[in-house]
Short mmCIF file of C-alpha atoms in Angstrom, two decimals:
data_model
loop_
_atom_site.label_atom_id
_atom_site.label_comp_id
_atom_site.label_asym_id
_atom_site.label_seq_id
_atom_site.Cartn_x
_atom_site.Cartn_y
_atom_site.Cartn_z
CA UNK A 267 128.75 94.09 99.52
CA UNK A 268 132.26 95.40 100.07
CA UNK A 269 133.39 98.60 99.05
CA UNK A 270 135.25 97.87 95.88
CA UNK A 271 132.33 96.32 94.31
CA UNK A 272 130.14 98.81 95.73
CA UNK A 273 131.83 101.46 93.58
CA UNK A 274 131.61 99.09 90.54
CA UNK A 275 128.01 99.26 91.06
CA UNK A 276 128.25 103.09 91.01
CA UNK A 277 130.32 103.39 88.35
CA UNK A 278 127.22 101.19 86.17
CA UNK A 279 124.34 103.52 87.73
CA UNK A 280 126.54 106.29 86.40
CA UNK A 281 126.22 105.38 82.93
CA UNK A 282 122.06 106.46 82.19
CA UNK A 283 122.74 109.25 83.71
CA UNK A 284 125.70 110.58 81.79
CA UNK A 285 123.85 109.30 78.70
CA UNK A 286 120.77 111.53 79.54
CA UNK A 287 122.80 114.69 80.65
CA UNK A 288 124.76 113.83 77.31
CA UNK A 289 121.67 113.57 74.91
CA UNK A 290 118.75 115.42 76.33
CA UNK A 291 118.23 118.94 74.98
CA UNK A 292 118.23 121.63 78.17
CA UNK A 293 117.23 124.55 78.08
CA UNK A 294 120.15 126.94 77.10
CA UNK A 295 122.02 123.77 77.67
CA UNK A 296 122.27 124.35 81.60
CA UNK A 297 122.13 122.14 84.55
CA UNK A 298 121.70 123.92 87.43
CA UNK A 299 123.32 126.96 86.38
CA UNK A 300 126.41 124.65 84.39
CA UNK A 301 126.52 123.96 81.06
CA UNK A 302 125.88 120.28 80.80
CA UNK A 303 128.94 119.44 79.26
CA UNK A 304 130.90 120.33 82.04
CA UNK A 305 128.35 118.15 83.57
CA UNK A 306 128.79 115.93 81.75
CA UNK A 307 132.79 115.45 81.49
CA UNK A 308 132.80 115.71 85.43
CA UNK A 309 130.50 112.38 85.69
CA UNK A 310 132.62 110.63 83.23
CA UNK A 311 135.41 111.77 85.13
CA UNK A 312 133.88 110.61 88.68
CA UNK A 313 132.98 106.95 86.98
CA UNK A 314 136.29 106.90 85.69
CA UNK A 315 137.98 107.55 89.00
CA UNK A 316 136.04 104.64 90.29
CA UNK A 317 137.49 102.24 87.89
CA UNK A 318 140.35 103.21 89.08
CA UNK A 319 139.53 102.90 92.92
CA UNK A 320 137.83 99.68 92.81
CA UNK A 321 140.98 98.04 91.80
CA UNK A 322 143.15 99.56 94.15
CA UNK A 323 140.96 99.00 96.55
CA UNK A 324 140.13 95.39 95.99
CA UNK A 325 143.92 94.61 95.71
CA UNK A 326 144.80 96.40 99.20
CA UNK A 327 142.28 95.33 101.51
CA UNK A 328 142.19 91.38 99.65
CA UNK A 329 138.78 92.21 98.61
CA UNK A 330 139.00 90.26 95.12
CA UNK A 331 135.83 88.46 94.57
CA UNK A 332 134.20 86.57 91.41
CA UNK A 333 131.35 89.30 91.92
CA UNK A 334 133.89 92.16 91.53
CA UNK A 335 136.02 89.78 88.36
CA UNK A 336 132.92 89.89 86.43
CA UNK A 337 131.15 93.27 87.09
CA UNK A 338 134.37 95.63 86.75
CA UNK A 339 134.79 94.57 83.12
CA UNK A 340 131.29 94.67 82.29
CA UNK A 341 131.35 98.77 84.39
CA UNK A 342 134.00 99.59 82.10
CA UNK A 343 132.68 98.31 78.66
CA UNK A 344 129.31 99.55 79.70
CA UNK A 345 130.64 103.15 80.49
CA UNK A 346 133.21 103.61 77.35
CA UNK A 347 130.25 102.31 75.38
CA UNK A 348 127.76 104.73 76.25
CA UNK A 349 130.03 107.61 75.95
CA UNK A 350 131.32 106.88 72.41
CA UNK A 351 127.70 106.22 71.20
CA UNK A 352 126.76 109.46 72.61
CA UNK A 353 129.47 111.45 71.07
CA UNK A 354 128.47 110.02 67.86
CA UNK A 355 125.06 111.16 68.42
CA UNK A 356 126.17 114.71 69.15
CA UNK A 357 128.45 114.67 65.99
CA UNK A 358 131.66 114.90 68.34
CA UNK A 359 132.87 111.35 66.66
CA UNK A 360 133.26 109.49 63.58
CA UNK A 361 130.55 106.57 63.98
CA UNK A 362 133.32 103.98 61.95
CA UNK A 363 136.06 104.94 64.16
CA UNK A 364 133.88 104.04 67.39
CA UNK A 365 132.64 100.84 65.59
CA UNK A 366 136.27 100.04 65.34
CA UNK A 367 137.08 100.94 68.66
CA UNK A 368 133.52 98.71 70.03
CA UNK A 369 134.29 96.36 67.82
CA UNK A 370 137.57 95.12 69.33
CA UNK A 371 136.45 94.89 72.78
CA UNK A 372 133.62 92.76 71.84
CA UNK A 373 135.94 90.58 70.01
CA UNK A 374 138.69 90.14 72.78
CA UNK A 375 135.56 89.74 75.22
CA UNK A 376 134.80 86.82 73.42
CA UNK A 377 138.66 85.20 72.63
CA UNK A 378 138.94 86.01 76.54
CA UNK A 379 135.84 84.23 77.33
CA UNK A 380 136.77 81.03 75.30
CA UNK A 381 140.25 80.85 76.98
CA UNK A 382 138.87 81.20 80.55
CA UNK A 383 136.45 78.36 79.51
CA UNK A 384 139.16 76.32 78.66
CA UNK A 385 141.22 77.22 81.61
CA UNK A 386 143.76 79.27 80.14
CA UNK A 387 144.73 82.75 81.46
CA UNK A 388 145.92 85.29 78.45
CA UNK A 389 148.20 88.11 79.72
CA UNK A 390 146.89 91.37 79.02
CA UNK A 391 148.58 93.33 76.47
CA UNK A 392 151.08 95.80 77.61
CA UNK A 393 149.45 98.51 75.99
CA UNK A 394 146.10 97.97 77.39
CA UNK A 395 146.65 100.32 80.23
CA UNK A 396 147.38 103.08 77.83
CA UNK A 397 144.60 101.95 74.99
CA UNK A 398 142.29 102.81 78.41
CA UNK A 399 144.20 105.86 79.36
CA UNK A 400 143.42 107.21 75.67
CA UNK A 401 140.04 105.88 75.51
CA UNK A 402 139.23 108.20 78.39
CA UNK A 403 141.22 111.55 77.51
CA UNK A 404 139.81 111.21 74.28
CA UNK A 405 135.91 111.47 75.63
CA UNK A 406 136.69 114.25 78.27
CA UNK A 407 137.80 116.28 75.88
CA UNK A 408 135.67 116.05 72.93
CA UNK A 409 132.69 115.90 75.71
CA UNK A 410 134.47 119.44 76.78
CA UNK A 411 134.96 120.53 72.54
CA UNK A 412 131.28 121.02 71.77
CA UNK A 413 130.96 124.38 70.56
CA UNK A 414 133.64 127.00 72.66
CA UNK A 415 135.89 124.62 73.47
CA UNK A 416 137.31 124.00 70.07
CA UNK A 417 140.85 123.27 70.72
CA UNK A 418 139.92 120.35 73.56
CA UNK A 419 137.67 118.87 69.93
CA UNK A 420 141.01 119.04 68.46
CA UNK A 421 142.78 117.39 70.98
CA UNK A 422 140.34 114.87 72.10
CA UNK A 423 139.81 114.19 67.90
CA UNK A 424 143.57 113.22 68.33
CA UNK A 425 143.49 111.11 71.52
CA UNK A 426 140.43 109.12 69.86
CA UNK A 427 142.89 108.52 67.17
CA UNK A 428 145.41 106.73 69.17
CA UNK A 429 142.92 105.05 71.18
CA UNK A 430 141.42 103.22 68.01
CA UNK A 431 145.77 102.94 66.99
CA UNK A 432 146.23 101.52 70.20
CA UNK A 433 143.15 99.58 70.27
CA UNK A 434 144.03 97.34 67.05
CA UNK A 435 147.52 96.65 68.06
CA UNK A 436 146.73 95.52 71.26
CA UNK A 437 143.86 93.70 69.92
CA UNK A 438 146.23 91.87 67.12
CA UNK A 439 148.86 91.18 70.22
CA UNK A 440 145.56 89.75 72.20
CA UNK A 441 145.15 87.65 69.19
CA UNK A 442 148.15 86.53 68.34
CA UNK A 443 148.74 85.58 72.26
CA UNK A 444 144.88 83.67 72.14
CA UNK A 445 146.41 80.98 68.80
CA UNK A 446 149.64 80.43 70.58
CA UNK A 447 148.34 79.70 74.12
CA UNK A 448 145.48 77.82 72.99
CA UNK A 449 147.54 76.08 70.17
CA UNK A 450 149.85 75.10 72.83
CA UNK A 451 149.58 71.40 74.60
CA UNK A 452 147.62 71.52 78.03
CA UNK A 453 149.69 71.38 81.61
CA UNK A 454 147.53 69.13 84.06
CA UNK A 455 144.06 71.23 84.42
CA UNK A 456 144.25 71.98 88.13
CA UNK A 457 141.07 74.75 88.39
CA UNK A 458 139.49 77.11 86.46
CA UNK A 459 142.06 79.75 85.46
CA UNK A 460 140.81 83.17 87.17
CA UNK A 461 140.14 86.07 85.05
CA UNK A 462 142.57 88.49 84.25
CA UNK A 463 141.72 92.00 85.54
CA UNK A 464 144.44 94.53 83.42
CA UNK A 465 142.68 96.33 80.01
CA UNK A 466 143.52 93.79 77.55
#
């Protein structure tokens, strides 16, 4: 296994543990002498980084495999996932807004999924990057609001706004891009069109 998918993998074995330091009730809520939230935020931040790495990593050395295609999407829906639910469960987010925000990735997931299957690529939406960007802000800072942090709550209340903003607008532009290119008449198939790595 090479070492961009080798941090995918981490970034997956990362989630159950952030959702166990995130739910489970320590005593005087320390870890070791931290308070788990800072715990917490620092292993969302170190899977995060990772998503970030893989990619870069993959692209410079030519390291792009189907392996890595299909695991770094599943890392990242997998870790955003587990977050939101657990901020829900600590009362940090609005459960609708984070079924809105779920509920648009598992929707594009599946327009993506019937494109590739009929061999055509849609271009990820400009504002994925940023609908990412947001996504993550947003949980490191209401992970970091509970209790005496109250103005990262604020802030990270605000980011999870814009992520869900961001989310349906790129999700509409997704949409809109899925009917015209599949609307559109066929070139000659050649092979299977290869997924498309940017957020979408």
């Amino acid at each position: 296994m090479n070492l961009p998918n080798a941090l995918t993998v981490g970034r997956i074995f990362l989630v159950p543990l952030l959702v166990v330091v995130l739910l489970t009730k320590f005593e005087g809520r320390l870890i070791l002498g931290v308070r788990k939230e800072f715990v917490g935020a620092a292993i969302f931040g170190l899977a995060s980084l990772t998503d970030v790495l893989d990619g870069y990593l993959a692209r410079r050395r030519k390291q792009i495999t189907t392996l890595g295609q299909l695991m770094d999407p599943l890392a990242d829906k997998l870790l955003v996932t587990a977050a939101l639910v657990s901020l829900v469960q600590m009362d940090l987010a609005p459960g609708w807004m984070v079924v809105v925000i779920l509920g648009r990735e598992f929707l594009v997931t599946v327009l993506r999924s019937i494109a590739h299957a009929r061999g055509v690529v849609i271009p990820a939406s400009p504002l994925g990057k940023f609908k990412m960007v947001s996504q993550v802000v947003a949980i490191l800072l209401l992970i970091l609001g509970r209790d005496h942090l109250q103005q990262f709550f604020i802030l990270g209340t605000i980011a999870l706004w814009i992520a869900m903003l961001t989310a349906l607008v790129s999700g509409f532009d997704y949409y809109r891009k899925f009917n015209h290119l599949l609307s559109a008449p066929k070139p000659p198939a050649s092979r299977p069109a290869a997924f498309d790595h940017e957020p979408s």
